[in-house]
CSV table of C-alpha atoms and ligand atoms in Angstrom, one decimal:
chain,number,residue,atom,x,y,z
A,1,MET,CA,21.8,2.1,-8.3
A,2,LYS,CA,19.4,3.9,-6.2
A,3,LYS,CA,15.5,3.5,-6.3
A,4,ALA,CA,14.8,6.4,-7.9
A,5,THR,CA,17.0,5.9,-10.7
A,6,LYS,CA,15.7,1.9,-11.1
A,7,LEU,CA,11.6,3.5,-11.2
A,8,VAL,CA,13.1,5.3,-14.2
A,9,HIS,CA,14.4,2.7,-16.2
A,10,GLY,CA,13.3,-0.6,-14.8
A,11,GLY,CA,11.7,-2.9,-17.3
A,12,ARG,CA,12.4,-0.9,-19.9
A,13,HIS,CA,14.9,-3.4,-21.7
A,14,ALA,CA,11.8,-5.5,-23.0
A,15,VAL,CA,11.3,-2.7,-25.8
A,16,HIS,CA,11.3,-3.6,-29.2
A,17,PRO,CA,12.1,-1.9,-32.1
A,18,PRO,CA,11.1,1.0,-32.6
A,19,LYS,CA,12.8,1.9,-29.4
A,20,THR,CA,10.3,4.1,-27.7
A,21,VAL,CA,10.8,5.4,-24.2
A,22,ASN,CA,7.7,3.7,-22.7
A,23,LEU,CA,6.7,0.4,-23.6
A,24,PRO,CA,4.5,0.0,-26.5
A,25,ILE,CA,0.8,-1.8,-25.4
A,26,ALA,CA,0.4,-5.4,-26.5
A,27,ARG,CA,-3.3,-6.4,-25.7
A,28,ALA,CA,-3.7,-10.1,-26.2
A,29,SER,CA,-5.3,-13.2,-25.1
A,30,THR,CA,-3.7,-15.2,-28.0
A,31,VAL,CA,0.0,-15.1,-28.6
A,32,LEU,CA,1.0,-16.6,-32.1
A,33,PHE,CA,3.9,-19.1,-32.8
A,34,ASP,CA,5.4,-19.3,-36.2
A,35,SER,CA,5.8,-23.0,-36.0
A,36,LEU,CA,5.0,-26.0,-33.8
A,37,SER,CA,8.3,-26.2,-33.0
A,38,GLU,CA,8.5,-22.1,-31.8
A,39,LEU,CA,5.5,-23.1,-29.8
A,40,ALA,CA,7.1,-26.1,-28.2
A,41,GLU,CA,10.1,-24.0,-27.5
A,42,THR,CA,8.5,-21.3,-26.4
A,43,GLN,CA,6.2,-23.4,-23.8
A,44,LYS,CA,9.5,-25.3,-22.3
A,45,LEU,CA,11.3,-21.9,-21.7
A,46,PHE,CA,7.7,-21.0,-19.7
A,47,ASP,CA,7.8,-24.1,-18.0
A,48,ALA,CA,11.4,-23.5,-16.8
A,49,GLY,CA,10.3,-20.5,-15.3
A,50,GLU,CA,11.4,-18.0,-18.3
A,51,ARG,CA,9.0,-14.7,-18.4
A,52,ILE,CA,7.8,-15.5,-21.7
A,53,ALA,CA,4.8,-15.4,-23.3
A,54,THR,CA,2.3,-18.0,-24.0
A,55,TYR,CA,-0.8,-16.7,-23.5
A,56,GLY,CA,-2.1,-13.3,-22.8
A,57,ILE,CA,-2.8,-13.9,-19.3
A,58,VAL,CA,1.2,-14.2,-18.4
A,59,ASN,CA,4.4,-12.4,-19.1
A,60,MET,CA,2.9,-10.1,-21.4
A,61,PRO,CA,5.4,-7.0,-21.5
A,62,GLN,CA,3.6,-4.2,-19.8
A,63,ARG,CA,3.0,-7.0,-17.0
A,64,ASN,CA,6.7,-7.7,-17.0
A,65,ALA,CA,8.3,-4.3,-17.0
A,66,PHE,CA,5.8,-3.3,-13.9
A,67,GLU,CA,6.3,-6.7,-11.7
A,68,GLU,CA,10.0,-6.2,-12.7
A,69,LEU,CA,9.7,-2.4,-11.4
A,70,VAL,CA,7.5,-3.1,-8.3
A,71,CYS,CA,10.2,-5.8,-7.3
A,72,GLU,CA,13.3,-3.2,-7.6
A,73,LEU,CA,10.8,-0.9,-5.7
A,74,GLU,CA,10.5,-3.1,-2.9
A,75,GLY,CA,13.4,-5.2,-3.0
A,76,GLY,CA,11.8,-8.6,-3.6
A,77,HIS,CA,12.8,-11.6,-5.5
A,78,ARG,CA,9.7,-11.9,-8.0
A,79,ALA,CA,6.2,-10.2,-8.1
A,80,VAL,CA,2.7,-10.5,-9.4
A,81,THR,CA,0.3,-8.1,-11.1
A,82,VAL,CA,-3.3,-8.4,-9.6
A,83,PRO,CA,-6.2,-6.0,-10.3
A,84,SER,CA,-6.6,-4.2,-7.2
A,85,GLY,CA,-4.8,-3.1,-3.9
A,86,LEU,CA,-7.5,-5.4,-2.0
A,87,ALA,CA,-6.9,-8.3,-4.6
A,88,ALA,CA,-2.9,-8.3,-3.5
A,89,VAL,CA,-4.4,-8.8,0.0
A,90,ALA,CA,-6.2,-11.8,-0.6
A,91,VAL,CA,-3.9,-13.3,-3.0
A,92,ALA,CA,-0.9,-12.6,-0.7
A,93,ILE,CA,-2.8,-14.4,2.3
A,94,LEU,CA,-4.4,-17.4,0.4
A,95,ALA,CA,-1.1,-18.2,-1.3
A,96,VAL,CA,0.1,-19.2,2.2
A,97,VAL,CA,-2.8,-20.4,4.1
A,98,LYS,CA,-4.8,-23.9,4.3
A,99,ALA,CA,-8.0,-24.9,6.1
A,100,GLY,CA,-7.0,-24.9,9.7
A,101,ASP,CA,-4.0,-22.5,9.8
A,102,HIS,CA,-4.2,-19.2,11.8
A,103,VAL,CA,-3.6,-15.8,11.0
A,104,LEU,CA,-1.9,-13.1,13.3
A,105,MET,CA,-3.6,-9.6,11.8
A,106,VAL,CA,-2.9,-6.4,13.1
A,107,ASP,CA,-5.6,-4.6,14.8
A,108,SER,CA,-5.4,-1.4,12.6
A,109,VAL,CA,-5.5,-2.5,9.1
A,110,TYR,CA,-7.2,-1.2,6.3
A,111,GLY,CA,-10.8,-2.5,6.8
A,112,PRO,CA,-11.9,-4.5,3.8
A,113,SER,CA,-8.7,-6.5,4.8
A,114,ARG,CA,-10.2,-7.3,7.9
A,115,THR,CA,-13.6,-8.7,6.4
A,116,PHE,CA,-11.9,-10.5,4.0
A,117,CYS,CA,-10.1,-12.3,6.9
A,118,ASP,CA,-13.7,-12.8,8.8
A,119,ARG,CA,-16.0,-13.7,6.5
A,120,THR,CA,-13.7,-15.4,3.3
A,121,LEU,CA,-11.0,-16.6,5.4
A,122,ALA,CA,-13.3,-18.2,8.0
A,123,ARG,CA,-15.4,-19.9,5.4
A,124,PHE,CA,-12.4,-21.7,4.4
A,125,GLY,CA,-11.5,-22.7,8.1
A,126,VAL,CA,-8.9,-20.4,8.4
A,127,GLU,CA,-8.8,-18.7,12.1
A,128,THR,CA,-8.1,-15.0,12.9
A,129,THR,CA,-6.9,-13.4,15.5
A,130,TYR,CA,-6.4,-9.2,15.9
A,131,TYR,CA,-3.4,-8.3,17.8
A,132,ASP,CA,-2.3,-4.8,19.1
A,133,PRO,CA,-0.6,-2.5,16.7
A,134,LEU,CA,1.4,-1.5,19.3
A,135,ALA,CA,2.9,-4.9,20.4
A,136,GLY,CA,6.4,-5.9,20.0
A,137,GLY,CA,8.2,-9.3,18.7
A,138,GLU,CA,7.9,-10.7,22.2
A,139,ALA,CA,3.5,-9.6,22.5
A,140,VAL,CA,3.2,-11.5,18.9
A,141,GLY,CA,5.4,-14.4,19.4
A,142,ALA,CA,2.9,-15.2,22.6
A,143,LEU,CA,0.2,-14.9,20.5
A,144,MET,CA,1.5,-17.6,18.0
A,145,ARG,CA,0.1,-21.3,17.9
A,146,PRO,CA,1.3,-24.2,16.6
A,147,ASN,CA,-0.8,-23.7,13.6
A,148,THR,CA,0.0,-19.5,12.8
A,149,THR,CA,1.4,-19.4,9.1
A,150,VAL,CA,0.5,-15.8,8.7
A,151,VAL,CA,2.0,-12.6,10.6
A,152,TYR,CA,0.4,-9.6,9.1
A,153,VAL,CA,1.7,-6.2,9.4
A,154,GLU,CA,0.5,-2.4,7.7
A,155,SER,CA,2.6,0.5,9.6
A,156,PRO,CA,1.5,3.1,10.0
A,157,GLY,CA,-1.9,1.4,10.4
A,158,SER,CA,-4.6,2.8,8.4
A,159,LEU,CA,-6.6,5.7,10.0
A,160,THR,CA,-5.0,5.5,13.2
A,161,PHE,CA,-1.2,5.3,12.1
A,162,GLU,CA,0.4,3.2,14.8
A,163,VAL,CA,3.9,2.6,13.9
A,164,GLN,CA,4.7,-1.3,14.2
A,165,ASP,CA,8.0,-2.8,15.2
A,166,VAL,CA,8.3,-4.8,11.7
A,167,PRO,CA,11.8,-6.2,12.4
A,168,ALA,CA,10.9,-7.8,15.7
A,169,ILE,CA,7.6,-9.2,14.9
A,170,CYS,CA,9.5,-10.8,11.4
A,171,ARG,CA,11.7,-12.2,14.1
A,172,ALA,CA,9.2,-13.6,16.3
A,173,ALA,CA,7.3,-14.9,13.1
A,174,HIS,CA,9.8,-16.6,11.7
A,175,ALA,CA,11.3,-18.2,15.0
A,176,LYS,CA,7.9,-20.5,14.7
A,177,GLY,CA,8.0,-20.7,10.9
A,178,ALA,CA,5.0,-18.4,9.9
A,179,PHE,CA,5.3,-16.0,6.6
A,180,VAL,CA,5.0,-12.1,7.3
A,181,ILE,CA,3.0,-10.2,5.0
A,182,ALA,CA,3.3,-6.6,5.1
A,183,ASP,CA,0.9,-3.7,3.3
A,184,ASN,CA,3.4,-1.4,2.5
A,185,ALA,CA,0.9,1.4,1.0
A,186,TRP,CA,1.9,4.3,2.9
A,187,GLY,CA,5.7,4.3,3.0
A,188,THR,CA,6.2,1.7,-0.3
A,189,GLY,CA,9.8,0.4,-0.8
A,190,LEU,CA,11.3,4.4,-1.1
A,191,TYR,CA,10.7,4.9,2.4
A,192,CYS,CA,10.3,1.6,4.1
A,193,PRO,CA,12.1,-1.1,2.9
A,194,VAL,CA,10.0,-4.0,4.9
A,195,MET,CA,11.9,-6.4,2.8
A,196,ASP,CA,14.9,-5.5,4.6
A,197,TYR,CA,13.7,-6.1,7.9
A,198,GLY,CA,12.4,-9.9,7.3
A,199,VAL,CA,9.2,-9.2,5.6
A,200,ASP,CA,8.2,-12.6,2.9
A,201,LEU,CA,5.6,-10.8,1.3
A,202,VAL,CA,4.6,-7.3,0.3
A,203,VAL,CA,1.3,-6.6,-0.5
A,204,GLN,CA,1.2,-3.1,-2.6
A,205,PRO,CA,-1.7,-1.3,-3.4
A,206,ALA,CA,-0.3,0.5,-6.5
A,207,THR,CA,-3.6,2.5,-6.8
A,208,LYS,CA,-2.3,4.5,-4.0
A,209,TYR,CA,1.2,6.1,-4.7
A,210,LEU,CA,2.7,3.9,-7.2
A,211,GLY,CA,-0.1,5.0,-9.8
A,212,GLY,CA,-0.2,8.4,-8.2
A,213,HIS,CA,-2.7,10.1,-10.6
A,214,SER,CA,-6.2,8.5,-9.4
A,215,ASP,CA,-7.1,7.1,-12.6
A,216,VAL,CA,-6.2,3.7,-12.0
A,217,ILE,CA,-6.6,0.6,-9.9
A,218,LEU,CA,-4.3,-2.1,-9.8
A,219,GLY,CA,-2.0,-4.0,-7.2
A,220,ALA,CA,0.8,-6.1,-7.0
A,221,VAL,CA,2.4,-8.9,-4.6
A,222,VAL,CA,6.0,-9.1,-4.4
A,223,ALA,CA,7.6,-12.1,-2.4
A,224,ASN,CA,11.0,-13.2,-1.3
A,225,GLU,CA,12.9,-16.3,-2.6
A,226,ARG,CA,11.0,-18.1,0.3
A,227,ALA,CA,7.5,-17.2,-0.6
A,228,TRP,CA,7.6,-17.3,-4.3
A,229,PRO,CA,6.6,-20.4,-5.2
A,230,ARG,CA,3.4,-20.4,-2.9
A,231,LEU,CA,2.2,-16.5,-4.6
A,232,HIS,CA,3.6,-17.8,-8.2
A,233,GLU,CA,0.6,-20.5,-7.6
A,234,ALA,CA,-1.7,-18.7,-5.7
A,235,ALA,CA,-1.5,-16.1,-8.3
A,236,ARG,CA,-1.7,-18.5,-11.3
A,237,ASP,CA,-4.1,-20.6,-9.6
A,238,LEU,CA,-6.7,-17.6,-8.9
A,239,GLY,CA,-6.6,-16.5,-12.6
A,240,GLN,CA,-5.2,-13.0,-11.3
A,241,THR,CA,-4.5,-10.7,-14.5
A,242,ALA,CA,-4.9,-6.9,-15.4
A,243,SER,CA,-5.3,-4.5,-18.3
A,244,PRO,CA,-2.6,-3.4,-20.4
A,245,ASP,CA,-3.6,-0.1,-20.5
A,246,ASP,CA,-4.1,0.2,-16.6
A,247,ILE,CA,-0.6,-1.3,-16.2
A,248,TYR,CA,0.6,1.5,-19.1
A,249,LEU,CA,-0.7,4.1,-16.8
A,250,MET,CA,0.4,2.6,-13.8
A,251,VAL,CA,4.2,2.5,-15.1
A,252,ARG,CA,3.8,5.7,-16.4
A,253,GLY,CA,3.2,6.9,-12.5
A,254,MET,CA,5.9,4.8,-11.2
A,255,ARG,CA,8.4,6.7,-12.9
A,256,THR,CA,8.0,9.9,-11.2
A,257,LEU,CA,7.2,7.9,-7.6
A,258,ALA,CA,10.4,9.0,-5.8
A,259,ILE,CA,9.9,13.0,-7.0
A,260,ARG,CA,6.2,12.9,-6.0
A,261,LEU,CA,6.6,11.0,-2.6
A,262,GLU,CA,9.7,13.9,-1.9
A,263,ARG,CA,7.8,16.6,-2.2
A,264,GLN,CA,3.6,15.3,-1.0
A,265,GLY,CA,6.0,14.0,2.1
A,266,ALA,CA,7.3,17.6,2.9
A,267,ALA,CA,4.6,19.4,2.2
A,268,ALA,CA,2.6,17.0,4.2
A,269,LEU,CA,4.6,17.6,6.9
A,270,GLU,CA,4.7,21.2,6.7
A,271,ILE,CA,1.0,21.1,6.8
A,272,ALA,CA,1.2,18.7,9.9
A,273,ARG,CA,3.7,21.0,12.0
A,274,TRP,CA,1.1,23.9,11.0
A,275,LEU,CA,-2.1,22.2,12.1
A,276,ALA,CA,-0.8,20.5,15.7
A,277,LYS,CA,-0.8,24.4,16.7
A,278,ARG,CA,-4.1,24.8,15.8
A,279,PRO,CA,-6.5,25.3,18.8
A,280,GLU,CA,-9.5,23.3,17.0
A,281,VAL,CA,-7.0,20.4,16.6
A,282,LYS,CA,-6.0,18.1,19.7
A,283,ARG,CA,-3.7,16.0,18.1
A,284,VAL,CA,-1.4,15.5,14.9
A,285,LEU,CA,-1.3,11.9,13.7
A,286,HIS,CA,1.7,11.8,11.9
A,287,PRO,CA,4.7,9.6,12.9
A,288,ALA,CA,7.4,11.7,11.4
A,289,LEU,CA,6.3,14.2,14.3
A,290,GLU,CA,8.9,14.3,17.2
A,291,SER,CA,5.5,14.3,19.4
A,292,ASP,CA,3.9,11.0,17.7
A,293,PRO,CA,4.4,8.0,19.6
A,294,GLY,CA,5.7,6.2,17.0
A,295,HIS,CA,8.2,8.5,16.1
A,296,ALA,CA,11.1,6.4,17.5
A,297,LEU,CA,10.4,3.4,15.7
A,298,TRP,CA,9.6,5.6,12.9
A,299,LYS,CA,12.8,7.3,12.8
A,300,ARG,CA,15.0,3.6,13.0
A,301,ASP,CA,12.9,2.0,10.5
A,302,PHE,CA,11.3,4.7,7.8
A,303,LYS,CA,13.4,6.9,5.5
A,304,GLY,CA,10.9,9.4,4.9
A,305,SER,CA,7.0,10.4,5.0
A,306,SER,CA,4.4,10.2,2.9
A,307,GLY,CA,1.5,12.7,2.2
A,308,LEU,CA,-1.1,11.0,4.2
A,309,PHE,CA,-1.8,11.3,8.1
A,310,GLY,CA,-4.5,11.8,10.6
A,311,VAL,CA,-5.9,14.8,12.4
A,312,GLU,CA,-8.0,14.4,16.4
A,313,LEU,CA,-10.3,17.5,16.4
A,314,GLN,CA,-11.2,19.2,19.6
A,315,PRO,CA,-14.7,18.0,20.5
A,316,CYS,CA,-17.2,19.2,17.9
A,317,SER,CA,-20.4,18.5,16.5
A,318,LYS,CA,-20.9,16.7,12.9
A,319,GLU,CA,-22.2,19.8,11.7
A,320,GLN,CA,-18.9,21.5,12.4
A,321,VAL,CA,-17.2,18.8,10.8
A,322,ALA,CA,-19.1,19.5,7.5
A,323,ALA,CA,-18.4,22.9,7.8
A,324,LEU,CA,-14.6,22.3,8.1
A,325,MET,CA,-14.9,19.9,5.1
A,326,ASP,CA,-17.7,21.6,2.4
A,327,HIS,CA,-16.6,24.2,0.3
A,328,CYS,CA,-12.8,23.4,0.4
A,329,GLU,CA,-11.1,25.3,-3.0
A,330,HIS,CA,-8.3,22.7,-3.0
A,331,PHE,CA,-9.3,19.5,-0.8
A,332,GLY,CA,-11.5,16.9,-2.5
A,333,ILE,CA,-14.1,15.0,-0.4
A,334,GLY,CA,-12.9,10.9,-1.5
A,335,TYR,CA,-12.1,7.8,-1.0
A,336,SER,CA,-8.7,6.6,-1.9
A,337,TRP,CA,-5.5,8.7,-1.5
A,338,GLY,CA,-1.6,8.5,-3.1
A,339,GLY,CA,-2.9,10.8,-6.0
A,340,PHE,CA,-1.4,14.5,-7.4
A,341,GLU,CA,-4.6,15.8,-5.3
A,342,SER,CA,-5.2,16.7,-2.0
A,343,LEU,CA,-8.3,15.3,-0.1
A,344,ILE,CA,-9.9,15.3,3.4
A,345,ILE,CA,-12.6,12.9,4.7
A,346,PRO,CA,-13.5,11.8,8.1
A,347,ALA,CA,-11.7,8.7,9.4
A,348,ASN,CA,-14.3,5.7,9.2
A,349,LEU,CA,-13.8,3.1,11.8
A,350,ARG,CA,-16.7,1.3,10.8
A,351,HIS,CA,-14.8,-2.1,9.8
A,352,GLY,CA,-14.0,-1.8,13.8
A,353,ARG,CA,-11.3,-2.7,16.1
A,354,LYS,CA,-11.2,-5.1,18.8
A,355,VAL,CA,-8.0,-4.6,20.5
A,356,ARG,CA,-7.0,-1.1,20.3
A,357,PRO,CA,-10.3,0.7,19.7
A,358,TRP,CA,-9.9,4.4,18.8
A,359,ASP,CA,-11.4,6.2,21.6
A,360,GLY,CA,-10.3,9.5,20.8
A,361,GLY,CA,-12.5,12.6,19.5
A,362,PRO,CA,-13.3,13.3,16.0
A,363,LEU,CA,-10.5,11.8,13.6
A,364,ILE,CA,-10.5,13.3,10.0
A,365,ARG,CA,-7.8,12.2,7.3
A,366,LEU,CA,-5.7,14.5,5.1
A,367,HIS,CA,-3.8,13.6,1.9
A,368,ILE,CA,-1.7,16.3,0.8
A,369,GLY,CA,-0.9,16.6,-3.0
A,370,LEU,CA,1.0,18.5,-4.8
A,371,GLU,CA,-0.4,21.8,-4.9
A,372,ASP,CA,1.8,24.9,-3.0
A,373,PRO,CA,1.3,24.0,0.8
A,374,ALA,CA,0.5,27.7,1.0
A,375,ASP,CA,-2.3,27.9,-0.8
A,376,LEU,CA,-3.2,24.6,0.9
A,377,MET,CA,-2.7,26.1,4.4
A,378,ALA,CA,-4.7,29.5,3.6
A,379,ASP,CA,-7.6,26.8,2.0
A,380,LEU,CA,-7.8,24.8,5.9
A,381,ASP,CA,-7.3,28.4,7.7
A,382,VAL,CA,-10.7,29.6,6.0
A,383,ALA,CA,-12.2,26.0,6.9
A,384,PHE,CA,-11.2,26.4,10.3
A,385,ALA,CA,-13.4,29.4,10.3
A,386,ARG,CA,-16.2,27.6,8.8
A,387,PHE,CA,-15.9,25.1,11.5
A,388,ARG,CA,-15.6,27.7,14.3
A,389,ALA,CA,-18.7,29.8,13.0
A,390,ALA,CA,-20.6,26.3,13.0
A,391,ALA,CA,-20.1,26.0,17.2
B,401,LIG,C1,-6.4,1.5,-0.7
B,401,LIG,C2,-6.0,0.5,0.1
B,401,LIG,C3,-5.8,-1.0,0.2
B,401,LIG,C4,-7.0,-1.2,-1.2
B,401,LIG,O1,-6.1,-0.8,-2.3
B,401,LIG,P1,-7.5,-0.8,-3.8
B,401,LIG,O2,-6.5,-0.7,-5.0
B,401,LIG,O3,-8.3,0.4,-3.2
B,401,LIG,O4,-8.3,-2.6,-3.7
B,401,LIG,C5,-5.2,-2.1,0.9
B,401,LIG,N1,-4.1,-1.5,1.8
B,401,LIG,C6,-4.6,0.2,1.9
B,401,LIG,C7,-3.4,0.1,3.3
B,401,LIG,C8,-4.9,0.9,1.3
B,401,LIG,O5,-5.3,2.3,1.9
């Protein structure tokens, strides 16, 4: 079965009569049992690892459906639900580190993940070294220490869209016994099957493409068999859970993930090609463009491209950037991305880069939604006229 089909039907077997297409929402702290023997029997099954609910914090139907679905998407063994993408980052890392360990973190990582390492992980005696997103397996292997337990990848990188050699990095990390964690927000398992390349734990900020409608914040961590016992323990010990209403919206969004990504990816590529020819644009940062430095790796490892990319403008003033972005008809100004609507925002590298700082011109980020790409290009055409007028 193809992933697109799995995304439509996964998790639905948990439906009890009446048989509705979507799962009923069970809001629960307490789960009731008919007798002590049923309680004991359920507890026994739970302890043996069955997906059976003893209490509202575990194995409720919405959660089971979501975890099953995200597991199918990423090609993992088991998954846990967490309340945000950033929680997924934290839980995945905490699952496999201990005091005295060392983490190799890609320099182009999502900013708040970086802060988590520098602030919270450091407080628990875990040291982080940042590495070049363009580093191959050998260079990453050379940075590994005897106490390196995590090599973290995010490809393409946040805001600057560098593509990493994930299979080679996995080989280097595994040769020295480390776990590989991947943030797979951009491609998702549909376009970048990182677990096939050896990744042990996938961080999925479901807030973005999986939800797809800008109305829910949620995350998941998916583990292979090797990492599952660690992840399972960490998520339980850290009390990770999420509301069934949010998970309902998430599962509903995921049913249409494949078609949304296909349409948004195609529109984004069309707009990226159009932008690359504009005189106001110095460079488009989109790995599916033949001119992109990451294109060869992207072509080898990805099955498609999504709707998020960067644009380096020609040297210009802050006022010109504001003139470009203010008053767009179809592009909203706002954080996050992955919804059905288009967004435009200056790329904010305020979390800093250590190894590969951005040394280009003004950088902006576009997210292409489900609008007709012709309308979006017309909107940008007018925006560029404002941009030129503000010079
Ligand atoms: C948005 C994002 C996150 C965090 O997700 P939240 O649900 O907003 O916490 C993590 N990683 C990447 C790459 C993201 O873009």
